[in-house]
PDB file of C-alpha atoms in Angstrom:
ATOM      1  CA  UNK E 452      -3.168 137.565 -54.909  1.00  0.00           C
ATOM      2  CA  UNK E 453      -2.301 135.576 -58.031  1.00  0.00           C
ATOM      3  CA  UNK E 454       1.068 134.178 -59.053  1.00  0.00           C
ATOM      4  CA  UNK E 455       1.787 136.982 -61.498  1.00  0.00           C
ATOM      5  CA  UNK E 456       1.311 139.610 -58.796  1.00  0.00           C
ATOM      6  CA  UNK E 457       3.543 137.671 -56.413  1.00  0.00           C
ATOM      7  CA  UNK E 458       6.273 137.465 -59.053  1.00  0.00           C
ATOM      8  CA  UNK E 459       6.028 141.235 -59.459  1.00  0.00           C
ATOM      9  CA  UNK E 460       6.379 141.726 -55.701  1.00  0.00           C
ATOM     10  CA  UNK E 461       9.384 139.422 -55.593  1.00  0.00           C
ATOM     11  CA  UNK E 462      10.963 141.241 -58.546  1.00  0.00           C
ATOM     12  CA  UNK E 463      10.536 144.624 -56.851  1.00  0.00           C
ATOM     13  CA  UNK E 464      12.262 143.204 -53.767  1.00  0.00           C
ATOM     14  CA  UNK E 465      15.175 142.133 -55.975  1.00  0.00           C
ATOM     15  CA  UNK E 466      14.723 138.389 -55.520  1.00  0.00           C
ATOM     16  CA  UNK E 467      13.196 137.422 -58.873  1.00  0.00           C
ATOM     17  CA  UNK E 468      14.502 138.169 -62.350  1.00  0.00           C
ATOM     18  CA  UNK E 469      12.530 135.680 -64.409  1.00  0.00           C
ATOM     19  CA  UNK E 470       9.549 136.163 -66.674  1.00  0.00           C
ATOM     20  CA  UNK E 471       6.441 137.666 -65.072  1.00  0.00           C
ATOM     21  CA  UNK E 472       4.245 134.950 -66.481  1.00  0.00           C
ATOM     22  CA  UNK E 473       2.364 133.482 -63.528  1.00  0.00           C
ATOM     23  CA  UNK E 474       4.116 130.127 -63.951  1.00  0.00           C
ATOM     24  CA  UNK E 475       5.251 129.371 -60.434  1.00  0.00           C
ATOM     25  CA  UNK E 476       8.156 126.988 -60.854  1.00  0.00           C
ATOM     26  CA  UNK E 477      11.496 126.439 -59.080  1.00  0.00           C
ATOM     27  CA  UNK E 478      12.784 129.960 -59.786  1.00  0.00           C
ATOM     28  CA  UNK E 479       9.698 131.569 -58.259  1.00  0.00           C
ATOM     29  CA  UNK E 480       9.807 129.231 -55.260  1.00  0.00           C
ATOM     30  CA  UNK E 481      13.477 130.060 -54.673  1.00  0.00           C
ATOM     31  CA  UNK E 482      12.619 133.759 -54.840  1.00  0.00           C
ATOM     32  CA  UNK E 483      10.026 133.327 -52.073  1.00  0.00           C
ATOM     33  CA  UNK E 484      12.602 131.602 -49.871  1.00  0.00           C
ATOM     34  CA  UNK E 485      15.134 134.355 -50.611  1.00  0.00           C
ATOM     35  CA  UNK E 486      12.630 137.095 -49.788  1.00  0.00           C
ATOM     36  CA  UNK E 487      11.789 135.481 -46.461  1.00  0.00           C
ATOM     37  CA  UNK E 488      15.494 135.035 -45.666  1.00  0.00           C
ATOM     38  CA  UNK E 489      16.773 138.536 -46.387  1.00  0.00           C
ATOM     39  CA  UNK E 490      16.153 139.823 -42.896  1.00  0.00           C
ATOM     40  CA  UNK E 491      17.445 141.871 -41.151  1.00  0.00           C
ATOM     41  CA  UNK E 492      16.256 139.484 -38.384  1.00  0.00           C
ATOM     42  CA  UNK E 493      16.887 141.874 -35.489  1.00  0.00           C
ATOM     43  CA  UNK E 494      16.111 140.190 -32.158  1.00  0.00           C
ATOM     44  CA  UNK E 495      13.469 141.474 -29.797  1.00  0.00           C
ATOM     45  CA  UNK E 496      14.787 143.359 -26.766  1.00  0.00           C
ATOM     46  CA  UNK E 497      13.620 143.575 -23.182  1.00  0.00           C
ATOM     47  CA  UNK E 498      12.606 147.173 -23.838  1.00  0.00           C
ATOM     48  CA  UNK E 499      10.463 146.061 -26.786  1.00  0.00           C
ATOM     49  CA  UNK E 500       8.720 143.541 -24.546  1.00  0.00           C
ATOM     50  CA  UNK E 501       8.209 146.136 -21.811  1.00  0.00           C
ATOM     51  CA  UNK E 502       6.562 148.533 -24.264  1.00  0.00           C
ATOM     52  CA  UNK E 503       4.256 145.784 -25.542  1.00  0.00           C
ATOM     53  CA  UNK E 504       3.452 144.787 -21.953  1.00  0.00           C
ATOM     54  CA  UNK E 505       2.507 148.384 -21.116  1.00  0.00           C
ATOM     55  CA  UNK E 506       0.301 148.496 -24.195  1.00  0.00           C
ATOM     56  CA  UNK E 507      -1.504 145.291 -23.183  1.00  0.00           C
ATOM     57  CA  UNK E 508      -1.556 146.059 -19.458  1.00  0.00           C
ATOM     58  CA  UNK E 509       0.333 142.918 -18.432  1.00  0.00           C
ATOM     59  CA  UNK E 510       3.562 141.914 -16.720  1.00  0.00           C
ATOM     60  CA  UNK E 511       6.380 141.501 -19.292  1.00  0.00           C
ATOM     61  CA  UNK E 512       6.833 137.925 -18.065  1.00  0.00           C
ATOM     62  CA  UNK E 513       3.488 137.029 -19.646  1.00  0.00           C
ATOM     63  CA  UNK E 514       4.657 138.077 -23.095  1.00  0.00           C
ATOM     64  CA  UNK E 515       7.983 136.325 -22.595  1.00  0.00           C
ATOM     65  CA  UNK E 516       6.030 133.204 -21.617  1.00  0.00           C
ATOM     66  CA  UNK E 517       4.082 133.205 -24.898  1.00  0.00           C
ATOM     67  CA  UNK E 518       7.290 133.828 -26.845  1.00  0.00           C
ATOM     68  CA  UNK E 519       9.044 130.967 -25.068  1.00  0.00           C
ATOM     69  CA  UNK E 520       6.256 128.429 -25.568  1.00  0.00           C
ATOM     70  CA  UNK E 521       5.402 129.363 -29.150  1.00  0.00           C
ATOM     71  CA  UNK E 522       8.913 129.790 -30.526  1.00  0.00           C
ATOM     72  CA  UNK E 523      10.797 127.305 -28.336  1.00  0.00           C
ATOM     73  CA  UNK E 524      13.299 130.153 -28.112  1.00  0.00           C
ATOM     74  CA  UNK E 525      13.961 130.463 -31.865  1.00  0.00           C
ATOM     75  CA  UNK E 526      12.034 133.127 -33.736  1.00  0.00           C
ATOM     76  CA  UNK E 527      14.419 132.862 -36.707  1.00  0.00           C
ATOM     77  CA  UNK E 528      16.148 129.707 -37.919  1.00  0.00           C
ATOM     78  CA  UNK E 529      18.725 129.855 -40.727  1.00  0.00           C
ATOM     79  CA  UNK E 530      17.782 133.473 -41.364  1.00  0.00           C
ATOM     80  CA  UNK E 531      14.083 132.781 -41.848  1.00  0.00           C
ATOM     81  CA  UNK E 532      11.170 133.024 -39.428  1.00  0.00           C
ATOM     82  CA  UNK E 533      10.434 129.690 -37.811  1.00  0.00           C
ATOM     83  CA  UNK E 534       7.280 128.338 -39.405  1.00  0.00           C
ATOM     84  CA  UNK E 535       4.777 125.538 -39.083  1.00  0.00           C
ATOM     85  CA  UNK E 536       2.703 124.739 -42.153  1.00  0.00           C
ATOM     86  CA  UNK E 537      -0.808 123.510 -41.335  1.00  0.00           C
ATOM     87  CA  UNK E 538      -2.185 121.108 -43.991  1.00  0.00           C
ATOM     88  CA  UNK E 539      -5.661 121.072 -42.449  1.00  0.00           C
ATOM     89  CA  UNK E 540      -5.866 124.866 -42.659  1.00  0.00           C
ATOM     90  CA  UNK E 541      -4.722 124.767 -46.297  1.00  0.00           C
ATOM     91  CA  UNK E 542      -7.378 122.157 -47.020  1.00  0.00           C
ATOM     92  CA  UNK E 543     -10.077 124.346 -45.507  1.00  0.00           C
ATOM     93  CA  UNK E 544      -8.821 127.487 -47.265  1.00  0.00           C
ATOM     94  CA  UNK E 545      -8.931 125.744 -50.646  1.00  0.00           C
ATOM     95  CA  UNK E 546     -12.297 123.992 -50.105  1.00  0.00           C
ATOM     96  CA  UNK E 547     -10.479 120.620 -49.915  1.00  0.00           C
ATOM     97  CA  UNK E 548      -9.755 120.577 -53.639  1.00  0.00           C
ATOM     98  CA  UNK E 549      -6.124 119.437 -53.188  1.00  0.00           C
ATOM     99  CA  UNK E 550      -6.739 116.706 -50.618  1.00  0.00           C
ATOM    100  CA  UNK E 551      -6.454 113.895 -53.152  1.00  0.00           C
ATOM    101  CA  UNK E 552      -3.879 115.351 -55.533  1.00  0.00           C
ATOM    102  CA  UNK E 553      -1.516 116.741 -52.856  1.00  0.00           C
ATOM    103  CA  UNK E 554      -2.107 114.758 -49.641  1.00  0.00           C
ATOM    104  CA  UNK E 555       1.203 115.903 -48.125  1.00  0.00           C
ATOM    105  CA  UNK E 556      -0.021 119.526 -48.298  1.00  0.00           C
ATOM    106  CA  UNK E 557      -3.769 119.291 -47.863  1.00  0.00           C
ATOM    107  CA  UNK E 558      -5.721 117.204 -45.388  1.00  0.00           C
ATOM    108  CA  UNK E 559      -9.305 117.588 -44.264  1.00  0.00           C
ATOM    109  CA  UNK E 560      -8.246 116.490 -40.778  1.00  0.00           C
ATOM    110  CA  UNK E 561      -5.273 117.304 -38.554  1.00  0.00           C
ATOM    111  CA  UNK E 562      -2.613 114.638 -39.049  1.00  0.00           C
ATOM    112  CA  UNK E 563       0.594 114.630 -37.018  1.00  0.00           C
ATOM    113  CA  UNK E 564       2.394 112.668 -39.744  1.00  0.00           C
ATOM    114  CA  UNK E 565       2.142 115.692 -42.071  1.00  0.00           C
ATOM    115  CA  UNK E 566       4.303 117.885 -39.802  1.00  0.00           C
ATOM    116  CA  UNK E 567       8.015 117.518 -40.607  1.00  0.00           C
ATOM    117  CA  UNK E 568      10.430 118.444 -37.831  1.00  0.00           C
ATOM    118  CA  UNK E 569      12.934 120.406 -39.919  1.00  0.00           C
ATOM    119  CA  UNK E 570      12.439 123.947 -41.121  1.00  0.00           C
ATOM    120  CA  UNK E 571      13.736 123.162 -44.609  1.00  0.00           C
ATOM    121  CA  UNK E 572      10.964 120.607 -45.096  1.00  0.00           C
ATOM    122  CA  UNK E 573       8.364 122.977 -43.681  1.00  0.00           C
ATOM    123  CA  UNK E 574       9.443 125.682 -46.107  1.00  0.00           C
ATOM    124  CA  UNK E 575       9.181 123.221 -48.985  1.00  0.00           C
ATOM    125  CA  UNK E 576       5.601 122.567 -47.890  1.00  0.00           C
ATOM    126  CA  UNK E 577       4.952 126.305 -47.821  1.00  0.00           C
ATOM    127  CA  UNK E 578       6.285 127.114 -51.287  1.00  0.00           C
ATOM    128  CA  UNK E 579       4.643 124.028 -52.792  1.00  0.00           C
ATOM    129  CA  UNK E 580       1.335 125.182 -51.329  1.00  0.00           C
ATOM    130  CA  UNK E 581       1.902 128.731 -52.598  1.00  0.00           C
ATOM    131  CA  UNK E 582       2.491 127.257 -56.066  1.00  0.00           C
ATOM    132  CA  UNK E 583      -1.069 125.932 -55.878  1.00  0.00           C
ATOM    133  CA  UNK E 584      -2.745 128.942 -54.232  1.00  0.00           C
ATOM    134  CA  UNK E 585      -0.833 132.053 -53.164  1.00  0.00           C
ATOM    135  CA  UNK E 586      -3.181 133.379 -50.508  1.00  0.00           C
ATOM    136  CA  UNK E 587      -4.127 130.000 -49.046  1.00  0.00           C
ATOM    137  CA  UNK E 588      -0.490 128.920 -48.945  1.00  0.00           C
ATOM    138  CA  UNK E 589       0.815 131.892 -46.977  1.00  0.00           C
ATOM    139  CA  UNK E 590      -2.336 131.930 -44.837  1.00  0.00           C
ATOM    140  CA  UNK E 591      -1.829 128.318 -43.766  1.00  0.00           C
ATOM    141  CA  UNK E 592       1.521 128.714 -41.999  1.00  0.00           C
ATOM    142  CA  UNK E 593       2.313 130.220 -38.618  1.00  0.00           C
ATOM    143  CA  UNK E 594       5.380 132.407 -38.339  1.00  0.00           C
ATOM    144  CA  UNK E 595       8.070 133.619 -35.994  1.00  0.00           C
ATOM    145  CA  UNK E 596       8.393 134.014 -32.279  1.00  0.00           C
ATOM    146  CA  UNK E 597       4.655 134.120 -31.643  1.00  0.00           C
ATOM    147  CA  UNK E 598       3.569 131.602 -34.302  1.00  0.00           C
ATOM    148  CA  UNK E 599       0.559 133.517 -35.594  1.00  0.00           C
ATOM    149  CA  UNK E 600      -1.203 131.934 -38.558  1.00  0.00           C
ATOM    150  CA  UNK E 601      -1.109 133.897 -41.784  1.00  0.00           C
ATOM    151  CA  UNK E 602      -4.893 133.636 -42.031  1.00  0.00           C
ATOM    152  CA  UNK E 603      -4.942 136.332 -39.337  1.00  0.00           C
ATOM    153  CA  UNK E 604      -3.207 138.819 -41.627  1.00  0.00           C
ATOM    154  CA  UNK E 605      -5.963 141.437 -41.516  1.00  0.00           C
ATOM    155  CA  UNK E 606      -6.248 141.665 -37.735  1.00  0.00           C
ATOM    156  CA  UNK E 607      -2.454 141.973 -37.648  1.00  0.00           C
ATOM    157  CA  UNK E 608      -2.497 144.964 -39.969  1.00  0.00           C
ATOM    158  CA  UNK E 609      -1.335 143.324 -43.216  1.00  0.00           C
ATOM    159  CA  UNK E 610      -2.946 143.752 -46.607  1.00  0.00           C
ATOM    160  CA  UNK E 611      -2.789 140.074 -47.568  1.00  0.00           C
ATOM    161  CA  UNK E 612      -1.197 136.789 -46.404  1.00  0.00           C
ATOM    162  CA  UNK E 613       2.001 137.362 -48.412  1.00  0.00           C
ATOM    163  CA  UNK E 614       2.497 140.808 -46.861  1.00  0.00           C
ATOM    164  CA  UNK E 615       2.020 139.274 -43.420  1.00  0.00           C
ATOM    165  CA  UNK E 616       4.593 136.537 -44.105  1.00  0.00           C
ATOM    166  CA  UNK E 617       7.112 139.053 -45.479  1.00  0.00           C
ATOM    167  CA  UNK E 618       6.646 141.340 -42.479  1.00  0.00           C
ATOM    168  CA  UNK E 619       7.167 138.408 -40.105  1.00  0.00           C
ATOM    169  CA  UNK E 620      10.467 137.770 -41.898  1.00  0.00           C
ATOM    170  CA  UNK E 621      11.864 141.228 -41.084  1.00  0.00           C
ATOM    171  CA  UNK E 622      12.485 141.512 -37.344  1.00  0.00           C
ATOM    172  CA  UNK E 623      11.278 140.064 -34.072  1.00  0.00           C
ATOM    173  CA  UNK E 624       9.925 143.529 -33.350  1.00  0.00           C
ATOM    174  CA  UNK E 625       7.578 143.125 -36.311  1.00  0.00           C
ATOM    175  CA  UNK E 626       6.512 139.766 -34.915  1.00  0.00           C
ATOM    176  CA  UNK E 627       5.883 141.348 -31.518  1.00  0.00           C
ATOM    177  CA  UNK E 628       3.743 144.079 -33.086  1.00  0.00           C
ATOM    178  CA  UNK E 629       1.657 141.415 -34.839  1.00  0.00           C
ATOM    179  CA  UNK E 630       1.244 139.629 -31.504  1.00  0.00           C
ATOM    180  CA  UNK E 631      -0.043 142.761 -29.772  1.00  0.00           C
ATOM    181  CA  UNK E 632      -2.480 143.448 -32.618  1.00  0.00           C
ATOM    182  CA  UNK E 633      -3.658 139.839 -32.580  1.00  0.00           C
ATOM    183  CA  UNK E 634      -4.241 139.822 -28.810  1.00  0.00           C
ATOM    184  CA  UNK E 635      -6.185 143.081 -29.052  1.00  0.00           C
ATOM    185  CA  UNK E 636      -8.088 142.155 -32.196  1.00  0.00           C
ATOM    186  CA  UNK E 637      -9.109 138.703 -31.016  1.00  0.00           C
ATOM    187  CA  UNK E 638     -10.273 139.895 -27.605  1.00  0.00           C
ATOM    188  CA  UNK E 639      -7.574 138.025 -25.674  1.00  0.00           C
ATOM    189  CA  UNK E 640      -6.201 140.940 -23.688  1.00  0.00           C
ATOM    190  CA  UNK E 641      -8.482 140.311 -20.716  1.00  0.00           C
ATOM    191  CA  UNK E 642      -7.515 136.641 -20.443  1.00  0.00           C
ATOM    192  CA  UNK E 643      -3.842 137.575 -20.614  1.00  0.00           C
ATOM    193  CA  UNK E 644      -4.288 140.254 -17.962  1.00  0.00           C
ATOM    194  CA  UNK E 645      -6.102 137.841 -15.615  1.00  0.00           C
ATOM    195  CA  UNK E 646      -3.625 135.045 -16.183  1.00  0.00           C
ATOM    196  CA  UNK E 647      -6.459 132.880 -17.498  1.00  0.00           C
ATOM    197  CA  UNK E 648      -4.117 130.639 -19.422  1.00  0.00           C
ATOM    198  CA  UNK E 649      -6.817 128.181 -20.486  1.00  0.00           C
ATOM    199  CA  UNK E 650      -8.954 130.990 -21.898  1.00  0.00           C
ATOM    200  CA  UNK E 651      -5.955 132.580 -23.586  1.00  0.00           C
ATOM    201  CA  UNK E 652      -4.712 129.293 -25.047  1.00  0.00           C
ATOM    202  CA  UNK E 653      -8.165 128.441 -26.404  1.00  0.00           C
ATOM    203  CA  UNK E 654      -8.350 131.758 -28.253  1.00  0.00           C
ATOM    204  CA  UNK E 655      -4.720 131.736 -29.320  1.00  0.00           C
ATOM    205  CA  UNK E 656      -4.163 128.072 -30.230  1.00  0.00           C
ATOM    206  CA  UNK E 657      -7.679 126.790 -30.841  1.00  0.00           C
ATOM    207  CA  UNK E 658      -9.825 124.229 -29.108  1.00  0.00           C
ATOM    208  CA  UNK E 659      -7.111 121.544 -29.329  1.00  0.00           C
ATOM    209  CA  UNK E 660      -4.912 123.470 -26.889  1.00  0.00           C
ATOM    210  CA  UNK E 661      -5.508 120.886 -24.162  1.00  0.00           C
ATOM    211  CA  UNK E 662      -3.962 118.108 -26.228  1.00  0.00           C
ATOM    212  CA  UNK E 663      -0.706 120.050 -26.380  1.00  0.00           C
ATOM    213  CA  UNK E 664      -1.044 121.349 -22.798  1.00  0.00           C
ATOM    214  CA  UNK E 665      -0.556 124.908 -24.012  1.00  0.00           C
ATOM    215  CA  UNK E 666      -2.253 126.371 -20.950  1.00  0.00           C
ATOM    216  CA  UNK E 667      -0.058 124.437 -18.513  1.00  0.00           C
ATOM    217  CA  UNK E 668       3.089 125.233 -20.493  1.00  0.00           C
ATOM    218  CA  UNK E 669       2.217 128.937 -20.578  1.00  0.00           C
ATOM    219  CA  UNK E 670       1.524 128.976 -16.831  1.00  0.00           C
ATOM    220  CA  UNK E 671       4.829 127.242 -16.104  1.00  0.00           C
ATOM    221  CA  UNK E 672       6.786 129.564 -18.375  1.00  0.00           C
ATOM    222  CA  UNK E 673       5.162 132.615 -16.808  1.00  0.00           C
ATOM    223  CA  UNK E 674       5.960 131.418 -13.268  1.00  0.00           C
ATOM    224  CA  UNK E 675       9.620 130.938 -14.204  1.00  0.00           C
ATOM    225  CA  UNK E 676       9.888 134.220 -16.075  1.00  0.00           C
ATOM    226  CA  UNK E 677       8.250 136.198 -13.282  1.00  0.00           C
ATOM    227  CA  UNK E 678      10.643 134.786 -10.662  1.00  0.00           C
ATOM    228  CA  UNK E 679      13.598 135.652 -12.896  1.00  0.00           C
ATOM    229  CA  UNK E 680      12.364 139.203 -13.566  1.00  0.00           C
TER     230      UNK E 680
END
C-alpha cells in the first residue's frame, strides 16, 4: 500500500480530511493514531476464550496464559492496542535502507535501547516508520493482547499490514481470532495441545525466546490459571 491509498482509507474511516496527495505529514500521522484509537475496544470474555480453546483443542488456561504473558494484562492502553515496534524487523522489511538515516527506527540487529517503555513513544515510532514505508511500518509492530507481528497479516486473514493493525484496534475478540488463526496457520496447535512451551515459544516468539524466558513464563502462567479455573 502507498501513502495515497492509506490517506484514502483514513478518509473513508472519517479520520482524515486533508489532501489526498501521498505526502505523509503530521496530519496523516495523527489520522493513523485516531483510526487506531476509535475502538470500540470491547474486552475478551471467558466465553470467547472457551470457544477459542474448543477450536484449538486446548484447556482455556493455555490461551489465558499466552494472553497474560504477551499483554501483561493490557490489550488496550489509552484506547489503542498495546504495541511493540521492532526496529530490526523494519530494517529487514526495507532491505536496511533506513539504517543510517533513521537509526531510531531501523537497525540491522536487535537493540534493547531502541525499545521505549511508553506506548506514546512506541506509537511515534510506528507512525514515523509508516511515513517511510506503509507496509513495512505496520508489519514491524506487534499488537494487542497476543502481540502478533503485523508481518503475519496474511495468515491472520488480513489483506495487508494496515488492515491487520486496524482490525487489532477494534476489539479483543478480533485479537483472539487473529491468535487462533496464527496458531493454526503456523503449525503451533500441536505444541499448545501438548503443553510443549519451549516448542510453542520458539514458533510464537522466535529463536530468542530463551533470553526472555518465554517458555518458563508461559508454563508458570498456565499452572496458575489452571489452578484458578
